[in-house]
Coordinates of C-alpha atoms in Angstrom, one line a residue:
X1 CA 31.1 -36.0 -33.6
X2 CA 30.5 -37.7 -36.9
X3 CA 31.0 -34.4 -38.7
X4 CA 34.3 -34.3 -36.9
X5 CA 35.3 -37.8 -37.8
X6 CA 34.5 -37.1 -41.4
X7 CA 36.6 -33.8 -41.6
X8 CA 39.6 -35.6 -40.3
X9 CA 39.5 -38.1 -42.9
X10 CA 39.6 -35.7 -45.7
X11 CA 42.6 -35.0 -47.7
X12 CA 44.7 -32.1 -46.2
X13 CA 43.9 -28.8 -48.1
X14 CA 46.8 -26.8 -49.4
X15 CA 48.3 -24.6 -46.7
X16 CA 46.7 -25.9 -43.7
X17 CA 48.9 -28.1 -41.6
X18 CA 47.3 -31.2 -40.1
X19 CA 47.4 -29.7 -36.7
X20 CA 45.4 -26.8 -38.1
X21 CA 43.1 -29.3 -39.5
X22 CA 42.5 -30.8 -36.2
X23 CA 42.1 -27.2 -34.5
X24 CA 39.6 -26.6 -37.5
X25 CA 37.7 -29.6 -36.8
X26 CA 37.6 -29.0 -33.0
X27 CA 36.0 -25.6 -33.9
X28 CA 33.5 -26.7 -36.2
X29 CA 32.6 -29.7 -33.7
X30 CA 32.3 -27.1 -30.8
X31 CA 29.9 -24.5 -33.1
X32 CA 27.7 -27.4 -34.0
X33 CA 27.3 -28.3 -30.1
X34 CA 27.1 -24.8 -29.6
X35 CA 23.9 -24.6 -31.6
X36 CA 22.3 -27.9 -30.9
X37 CA 22.9 -28.4 -27.1
X38 CA 22.5 -32.0 -27.3
X39 CA 24.6 -32.1 -24.3
X40 CA 25.2 -29.5 -21.6
X41 CA 27.3 -26.6 -22.8
X42 CA 29.8 -27.0 -20.1
X43 CA 30.6 -30.4 -21.1
X44 CA 31.7 -28.8 -24.6
X45 CA 34.7 -27.1 -22.7
X46 CA 35.7 -30.1 -21.3
X47 CA 35.9 -31.9 -24.5
X48 CA 37.9 -28.8 -26.1
X49 CA 40.3 -29.0 -23.1
X50 CA 40.8 -32.8 -23.4
X51 CA 41.0 -32.8 -27.0
X52 CA 43.6 -30.0 -27.2
X53 CA 45.9 -33.1 -24.8
X54 CA 44.9 -35.9 -26.9
X55 CA 44.6 -34.5 -30.4
X56 CA 47.1 -32.0 -30.5
X57 CA 49.6 -33.3 -28.0
X58 CA 50.0 -30.4 -25.8
X59 CA 51.0 -30.8 -22.4
X60 CA 48.1 -30.3 -19.9
X61 CA 50.0 -28.2 -17.9
X62 CA 50.1 -25.5 -20.9
X63 CA 46.7 -26.1 -21.5
X64 CA 45.7 -25.2 -18.3
X65 CA 48.0 -22.1 -18.2
X66 CA 45.8 -21.1 -21.5
X67 CA 42.6 -21.1 -19.1
X68 CA 43.1 -18.7 -16.9
X69 CA 43.9 -15.2 -18.6
X70 CA 43.0 -11.8 -17.3
X71 CA 39.6 -12.0 -19.7
X72 CA 38.5 -15.4 -17.8
X73 CA 39.4 -13.8 -14.2
X74 CA 37.2 -10.6 -15.5
X75 CA 34.1 -12.7 -16.7
X76 CA 34.3 -14.6 -13.5
X77 CA 34.6 -11.5 -11.2
X78 CA 31.8 -9.7 -13.1
X79 CA 29.3 -12.8 -12.5
X80 CA 30.2 -12.6 -8.7
X81 CA 29.3 -9.1 -8.9
X82 CA 26.2 -9.8 -10.7
X83 CA 25.0 -11.9 -7.8
X84 CA 25.7 -9.5 -5.2
X85 CA 24.2 -6.8 -7.0
X86 CA 20.8 -8.5 -7.6
X87 CA 20.8 -9.8 -3.9
X88 CA 20.4 -6.1 -2.6
X89 CA 16.6 -6.4 -4.4
X90 CA 16.5 -2.6 -5.0
X91 CA 13.8 -3.3 -8.2
X92 CA 10.8 -1.2 -7.0
X93 CA 13.0 1.6 -5.7
X94 CA 14.7 1.5 -9.2
X95 CA 10.9 1.6 -10.8
X96 CA 10.2 4.5 -8.2
X97 CA 13.2 6.6 -9.0
X98 CA 12.6 6.0 -12.9
X99 CA 9.0 7.2 -13.4
X100 CA 9.5 10.3 -10.9
X101 CA 11.9 11.4 -13.7
X102 CA 10.2 10.6 -16.9
X103 CA 6.7 11.1 -15.8
X104 CA 3.7 8.8 -16.5
X105 CA 3.4 9.0 -20.2
X106 CA 4.0 5.2 -21.5
X107 CA 6.4 6.3 -24.2
X108 CA 8.4 8.2 -21.7
X109 CA 8.5 5.2 -19.1
X110 CA 9.9 3.1 -21.9
X111 CA 12.3 5.5 -22.8
X112 CA 13.5 6.0 -19.1
X113 CA 13.5 2.0 -18.9
X114 CA 15.9 1.4 -22.0
X115 CA 18.0 4.3 -20.7
X116 CA 18.3 2.8 -17.0
X117 CA 18.7 -0.9 -18.1
X118 CA 21.3 0.3 -20.8
X119 CA 23.4 2.8 -18.7
X120 CA 23.4 -0.4 -15.8
X121 CA 23.9 -3.0 -18.4
X122 CA 27.0 -1.3 -19.6
X123 CA 28.9 -1.4 -16.5
X124 CA 27.6 -5.0 -14.8
X125 CA 26.4 -6.8 -17.8
X126 CA 23.3 -7.6 -19.5
X127 CA 22.1 -10.7 -17.9
X128 CA 22.5 -9.1 -14.2
X129 CA 20.5 -5.7 -15.0
X130 CA 17.7 -7.8 -17.0
X131 CA 17.5 -10.0 -13.9
X132 CA 17.3 -6.8 -11.9
X133 CA 14.9 -4.9 -14.3
X134 CA 12.3 -7.4 -15.3
X135 CA 10.8 -7.4 -11.9
X136 CA 10.4 -3.7 -12.6
X137 CA 8.8 -4.3 -15.7
X138 CA 6.5 -6.8 -14.6
X139 CA 5.6 -5.0 -11.7
X140 CA 4.3 -1.8 -14.1
X141 CA 2.3 -4.2 -16.1
X142 CA 0.7 -6.2 -13.4
X143 CA -0.1 -2.5 -11.6
X144 CA -1.9 -1.6 -14.9
X145 CA -3.9 -4.8 -15.5
X146 CA -4.1 -7.9 -13.8
X147 CA -5.5 -9.8 -17.1
X148 CA -2.4 -10.5 -19.6
X149 CA -4.6 -10.2 -22.6
X150 CA -5.5 -6.6 -21.8
X151 CA -1.9 -5.2 -21.6
X152 CA -0.6 -7.6 -24.5
X153 CA 1.0 -5.0 -26.5
X154 CA 2.0 -3.1 -23.4
X155 CA 3.8 -6.2 -22.1
X156 CA 5.8 -6.3 -25.1
X157 CA 7.0 -2.6 -25.4
X158 CA 8.2 -2.6 -21.8
X159 CA 9.6 -5.9 -21.6
X160 CA 11.8 -5.1 -25.1
X161 CA 12.7 -1.8 -23.9
X162 CA 14.6 -3.8 -20.9
X163 CA 15.9 -6.8 -23.2
X164 CA 16.8 -4.3 -26.2
X165 CA 18.2 -1.7 -24.1
X166 CA 20.5 -3.8 -22.2
X167 CA 21.5 -5.5 -25.6
X168 CA 23.0 -2.4 -27.0
X169 CA 24.4 -1.7 -23.7
X170 CA 26.6 -4.3 -23.7
X171 CA 28.9 -3.3 -26.0
X172 CA 29.4 -0.1 -24.4
X173 CA 32.6 -1.2 -22.1
X174 CA 34.7 -4.2 -21.3
X175 CA 32.2 -4.9 -18.1
X176 CA 29.0 -5.2 -20.5
X177 CA 29.6 -8.4 -21.7
X178 CA 32.0 -11.4 -22.0
X179 CA 32.3 -10.9 -25.7
X180 CA 34.2 -7.7 -25.2
X181 CA 36.7 -9.2 -22.7
X182 CA 37.0 -11.9 -25.0
X183 CA 38.3 -9.4 -28.0
X184 CA 40.5 -7.5 -25.9
X185 CA 42.2 -10.8 -24.9
X186 CA 42.6 -11.7 -28.8
X187 CA 44.1 -8.4 -29.6
X188 CA 46.7 -8.9 -26.8
X189 CA 47.0 -12.3 -27.8
X190 CA 47.8 -12.1 -31.4
X191 CA 49.4 -8.3 -31.9
X192 CA 50.8 -7.4 -28.6
X193 CA 54.9 -7.7 -28.6
X194 CA 56.3 -6.1 -25.6
X195 CA 59.7 -5.6 -27.2
X196 CA 57.5 -3.7 -29.9
X197 CA 56.3 -0.1 -28.9
X198 CA 54.1 0.2 -32.0
X199 CA 52.2 -2.8 -30.9
X200 CA 51.1 -1.2 -27.4
X201 CA 47.9 0.1 -29.4
X202 CA 46.6 -3.3 -29.2
X203 CA 46.1 -3.0 -25.4
X204 CA 42.7 -1.8 -25.2
X205 CA 42.0 -0.6 -21.7
X206 CA 38.5 0.3 -20.2
X207 CA 38.4 3.9 -21.3
X208 CA 39.8 3.0 -25.0
X209 CA 36.6 0.9 -25.5
X210 CA 34.5 3.1 -24.2
X211 CA 35.5 6.0 -26.6
X212 CA 35.1 3.5 -29.3
X213 CA 31.6 1.8 -28.5
X214 CA 29.9 3.8 -25.6
X215 CA 28.8 6.5 -28.5
X216 CA 27.0 3.8 -30.6
X217 CA 25.0 2.8 -27.6
X218 CA 24.0 6.1 -26.7
X219 CA 22.7 7.1 -30.5
X220 CA 21.0 3.7 -30.5
X221 CA 18.7 4.5 -27.6
X222 CA 16.1 7.1 -28.4
X223 CA 15.3 4.8 -31.6
X224 CA 14.9 1.5 -29.6
X225 CA 11.6 3.4 -28.2
X226 CA 10.6 4.8 -31.5
X227 CA 11.1 1.0 -33.6
X228 CA 9.3 -0.6 -30.4
X229 CA 6.3 1.8 -30.7
X230 CA 6.1 1.4 -34.5
X231 CA 5.7 -2.1 -34.1
X232 CA 3.4 -2.4 -31.0
X233 CA 0.8 -0.1 -30.2
X234 CA 0.4 -0.1 -26.6
X235 CA -3.1 -0.3 -25.0
X236 CA -2.3 2.3 -22.5
X237 CA -0.7 5.4 -23.3
X238 CA -0.7 6.7 -19.5
X239 CA 0.3 4.9 -16.7
X240 CA -1.0 7.0 -13.8
X241 CA -2.8 4.3 -11.8
X242 CA 0.1 1.8 -11.9
X243 CA 2.2 4.8 -10.6
X244 CA 0.3 5.5 -7.8
X245 CA 0.2 1.6 -6.8
X246 CA 3.8 1.6 -7.1
X247 CA 4.4 4.5 -4.7
X248 CA 2.4 3.2 -2.1
X249 CA 4.6 -0.2 -2.3
X250 CA 7.6 1.9 -1.9
X251 CA 6.4 3.9 0.9
X252 CA 5.6 0.7 2.8
X253 CA 9.1 -0.4 2.2
X254 CA 10.9 2.7 4.0
X255 CA 14.0 4.8 3.7
X256 CA 17.0 3.3 2.0
X257 CA 19.2 0.8 4.4
X258 CA 22.6 1.1 5.3
X259 CA 23.6 -2.3 3.4
X260 CA 22.0 -0.6 0.0
X261 CA 24.1 2.7 0.5
X262 CA 26.9 0.4 1.1
X263 CA 26.4 -2.0 -2.4
X264 CA 26.2 1.2 -4.4
X265 CA 29.5 2.9 -2.9
X266 CA 31.1 -0.3 -3.7
X267 CA 30.2 -0.6 -7.1
X268 CA 31.1 3.0 -8.0
X269 CA 34.6 2.0 -6.8
X270 CA 34.6 -0.7 -8.6
X271 CA 33.7 1.3 -11.7
X272 CA 36.4 3.7 -10.8
X273 CA 38.9 0.9 -10.7
X274 CA 38.0 -0.2 -14.2
X275 CA 38.3 2.7 -15.5
X276 CA 41.7 3.9 -13.6
X277 CA 44.0 1.0 -12.8
X278 CA 42.6 -1.8 -15.2
X279 CA 45.3 -1.0 -17.5
X280 CA 48.2 -1.3 -14.5
X281 CA 46.7 -4.5 -12.9
X282 CA 44.3 -5.9 -15.2
X283 CA 40.3 -5.9 -15.4
X284 CA 40.2 -9.4 -14.0
X285 CA 41.8 -8.2 -10.8
X286 CA 39.4 -5.0 -10.3
X287 CA 36.7 -7.6 -10.7
X288 CA 37.8 -10.2 -8.2
X289 CA 38.6 -7.3 -5.6
X290 CA 35.4 -6.0 -6.0
X291 CA 33.8 -9.4 -5.2
X292 CA 36.0 -9.9 -2.2
X293 CA 34.8 -6.5 -1.1
X294 CA 31.2 -7.6 -1.3
X295 CA 32.0 -10.7 0.6
X296 CA 34.2 -8.8 3.3
X297 CA 31.4 -6.5 3.9
X298 CA 28.9 -9.2 4.3
X299 CA 26.5 -7.9 1.9
X300 CA 26.7 -11.2 0.2
X301 CA 27.5 -14.7 1.3
X302 CA 29.5 -17.1 -0.3
X303 CA 26.6 -19.2 -0.5
X304 CA 25.0 -17.0 -2.5
X305 CA 27.8 -16.4 -4.9
X306 CA 28.5 -20.0 -5.2
X307 CA 24.9 -20.9 -6.1
X308 CA 24.2 -18.1 -8.1
X309 CA 27.1 -17.8 -10.2
X310 CA 27.3 -20.5 -13.4
X311 CA 30.7 -21.8 -13.3
X312 CA 30.0 -23.5 -16.2
X313 CA 29.8 -20.2 -18.1
X314 CA 33.1 -19.4 -16.8
X315 CA 34.6 -22.6 -17.7
X316 CA 33.0 -22.6 -21.2
X317 CA 34.8 -19.1 -22.0
X318 CA 38.0 -20.3 -20.8
X319 CA 38.0 -23.3 -23.2
X320 CA 36.9 -21.2 -26.1
X321 CA 39.3 -18.6 -25.5
X322 CA 42.1 -21.2 -25.2
X323 CA 40.6 -22.9 -28.4
X324 CA 41.1 -19.4 -30.6
X325 CA 44.7 -19.3 -29.5
X326 CA 45.2 -22.5 -30.8
X327 CA 43.4 -21.5 -33.9
X328 CA 46.2 -18.8 -34.3
X329 CA 48.9 -21.0 -33.2
X330 CA 48.4 -23.9 -35.7
X331 CA 47.7 -21.5 -38.7
X332 CA 43.8 -22.5 -39.1
X333 CA 42.6 -19.0 -38.6
X334 CA 45.0 -17.6 -41.1
X335 CA 43.7 -20.4 -43.4
X336 CA 40.0 -19.6 -43.0
X337 CA 40.8 -16.1 -43.1
X338 CA 42.3 -16.2 -46.4
X339 CA 39.5 -18.4 -47.8
X340 CA 36.8 -16.0 -46.6
X341 CA 38.5 -13.2 -48.6
X342 CA 38.9 -15.5 -51.7
X343 CA 35.1 -16.0 -51.5
X344 CA 34.5 -12.1 -51.1
X345 CA 36.9 -11.1 -53.7
X346 CA 34.6 -11.8 -56.6
X347 CA 31.7 -9.5 -54.6
X348 CA 34.3 -6.6 -53.9
X349 CA 33.8 -7.0 -50.1
X350 CA 37.3 -8.3 -49.6
X351 CA 38.5 -4.8 -48.3
X352 CA 37.4 -1.6 -46.7
X353 CA 33.5 -0.6 -46.3
X354 CA 32.6 -4.1 -47.9
X355 CA 34.6 -6.1 -45.8
X356 CA 33.2 -4.4 -42.9
X357 CA 29.8 -5.1 -43.8
X358 CA 30.8 -9.0 -44.7
X359 CA 32.1 -9.0 -41.3
X360 CA 29.4 -7.6 -39.5
X361 CA 26.4 -9.5 -41.2
X362 CA 28.5 -13.1 -40.9
X363 CA 28.7 -12.3 -36.9
X364 CA 25.2 -11.2 -36.7
X365 CA 24.2 -14.6 -38.5
X366 CA 26.2 -16.5 -35.8
X367 CA 25.3 -14.7 -32.7
X368 CA 21.5 -15.3 -33.5
X369 CA 22.3 -19.2 -33.3
X370 CA 24.4 -19.0 -30.2
X371 CA 25.5 -17.2 -27.4
X372 CA 27.1 -13.7 -28.4
X373 CA 30.5 -14.3 -26.2
X374 CA 30.5 -18.0 -27.9
X375 CA 30.0 -16.3 -31.4
X376 CA 33.1 -13.7 -30.6
X377 CA 35.2 -16.8 -29.1
X378 CA 34.7 -18.9 -32.5
X379 CA 34.9 -15.7 -35.1
X380 CA 37.3 -13.8 -33.5
X381 CA 40.7 -15.5 -34.7
X382 CA 39.0 -15.7 -37.8
X383 CA 38.5 -12.2 -38.6
X384 CA 41.4 -10.7 -36.7
X385 CA 43.0 -13.0 -39.7
X386 CA 41.0 -11.6 -42.1
X387 CA 42.0 -8.1 -41.3
X388 CA 45.6 -8.8 -41.2
X389 CA 45.5 -10.3 -44.5
X390 CA 43.2 -7.6 -46.3
X391 CA 45.7 -5.2 -44.7
X392 CA 42.7 -3.7 -42.7
X393 CA 42.9 -2.4 -38.9
X394 CA 42.6 -5.5 -36.6
X395 CA 41.6 -3.1 -34.1
X396 CA 38.7 -2.0 -36.5
X397 CA 37.5 -5.5 -37.6
X398 CA 37.5 -6.7 -34.1
X399 CA 35.2 -3.6 -32.8
X400 CA 32.8 -4.4 -35.5
X401 CA 32.9 -8.2 -34.8
X402 CA 32.2 -7.3 -31.0
X403 CA 29.5 -4.8 -31.6
X404 CA 27.8 -7.1 -33.9
X405 CA 27.8 -10.0 -31.9
X406 CA 25.2 -7.7 -29.6
X407 CA 22.7 -7.5 -32.8
X408 CA 21.0 -10.6 -31.7
X409 CA 17.5 -9.4 -31.8
X410 CA 16.0 -11.9 -33.7
X411 CA 15.6 -15.0 -31.1
X412 CA 15.1 -16.0 -27.8
X413 CA 18.4 -17.4 -27.2
X414 CA 20.4 -14.7 -28.9
X415 CA 21.2 -12.9 -25.7
X416 CA 20.8 -13.6 -22.2
X417 CA 18.5 -10.5 -21.7
X418 CA 16.1 -11.8 -24.5
X419 CA 16.0 -15.4 -22.9
X420 CA 15.4 -13.6 -19.5
X421 CA 12.0 -11.4 -20.4
X422 CA 10.7 -14.3 -22.5
X423 CA 10.8 -16.5 -19.3
X424 CA 8.1 -14.0 -18.1
X425 CA 5.4 -15.5 -20.1
X426 CA 4.4 -12.3 -21.4
X427 CA 6.1 -12.7 -24.8
X428 CA 5.7 -14.9 -28.0
X429 CA 9.0 -15.6 -30.2
X430 CA 7.6 -14.3 -33.2
X431 CA 7.6 -11.0 -31.4
X432 CA 11.6 -10.9 -31.3
X433 CA 11.3 -11.6 -35.4
X434 CA 8.6 -8.8 -35.9
X435 CA 10.9 -6.1 -34.2
X436 CA 14.1 -7.6 -34.4
X437 CA 14.9 -7.6 -38.0
X438 CA 14.3 -3.6 -37.9
X439 CA 16.9 -3.4 -35.1
X440 CA 19.2 -5.4 -37.1
X441 CA 18.9 -3.1 -40.2
X442 CA 19.6 0.0 -38.3
X443 CA 22.1 -1.1 -35.5
X444 CA 24.2 -2.4 -38.8
X445 CA 23.8 0.9 -40.6
X446 CA 24.6 3.0 -37.4
X447 CA 27.7 1.0 -36.6
X448 CA 29.1 1.2 -40.1
X449 CA 28.4 5.1 -39.9
X450 CA 30.1 5.7 -36.8
X451 CA 33.0 3.4 -38.1
X452 CA 33.4 5.7 -41.2
X453 CA 33.1 9.0 -40.0
X454 CA 33.9 8.9 -35.8
X455 CA 36.5 6.1 -35.6
X456 CA 39.2 7.6 -37.7
X457 CA 39.3 10.2 -35.0
X458 CA 40.4 8.0 -32.6
X459 CA 43.8 7.1 -34.6
X460 CA 42.6 3.9 -36.5

């Protein structure tokens, strides 16, 4: 609050309007509150909403309209689906299916965990899959040894396979994370004009997003296991004893029930809907329809969704997107973009590959201090204006920002998946630093390589 009050007293910089200064101040204060969390994060959302009315003089009805976009509906529906999927408790069956395919070698099991976590997380969100797969990892650890000290490195490899598998997969599809939906919303809000056919390329649908981002996720998968095994040396190279115990537990549970098959069927219908009709009716509508289907079939109760969904997260992303739109409308985003370019110019990083690298580094730094969704919500309007000012493709810069926001490997709070596996008690905060810097370096190089070699074939 003190920082905000001081900023509002500063002389108005050249090229920035009074409204732009107010919005910029709101963004800085919101970022500080995101990082330090002196109040619950949904409180920040409420403050953003009120500030738009009180400080900018925007009609409250118009502020309310800006909060409910298709991107916000999509985030809300995805969180509802996450609760429905976790409710089915398929963790032991997933573990058994996994080891039947991979065998008992520790390295192959870890790769299998990364692949399974990744493929699932790319469609239903990393926090959901991390919550589903954590019991799988803990089951394999405890069946190997009841003494955590004897499986210290094994636990690190197994659990970080889940966390990083989920993190790298979150970029794969729009439903992989809120940050993806936020960037899609920004492209539409900033660049789409229904009267101009040339701007229809900024309407990024489910399949088009996958064409850009999914190859990066797939290329990273085998290297996750390699980097983890080079950093942590597991005590056991074969997990046969744990697999035998796991098989016995699955046999006790018996065959899959009708509700299990129905849940799988509904999820595939939702996935097909995202791929085929989301460009016509919106990804948010498909997600809400899916959540309604789980409720109608009785696979989940409203009480479960009401208690399981973090409604504060929905409010937070809605307010962040609304603030991002005001960053554009008041010219604050353009002013920051031009200032950012001026700083990069002496370094030769104000265009082309240098700009890509600078945007990626900035996003990676920010996303390791706050949630990746919040990072994209804050940086999105700025980097898209940077792209326009530098005559770079906003689609390329937008994808680099969204994908780099997944490189939160260094801290426990960087991604929901890292927070969830850390909560198991098997990991230390230093474990994330030990392996995280290697993951950041590799992921950044791979993304820039794909952007240089592959993306031009997609017409950008």
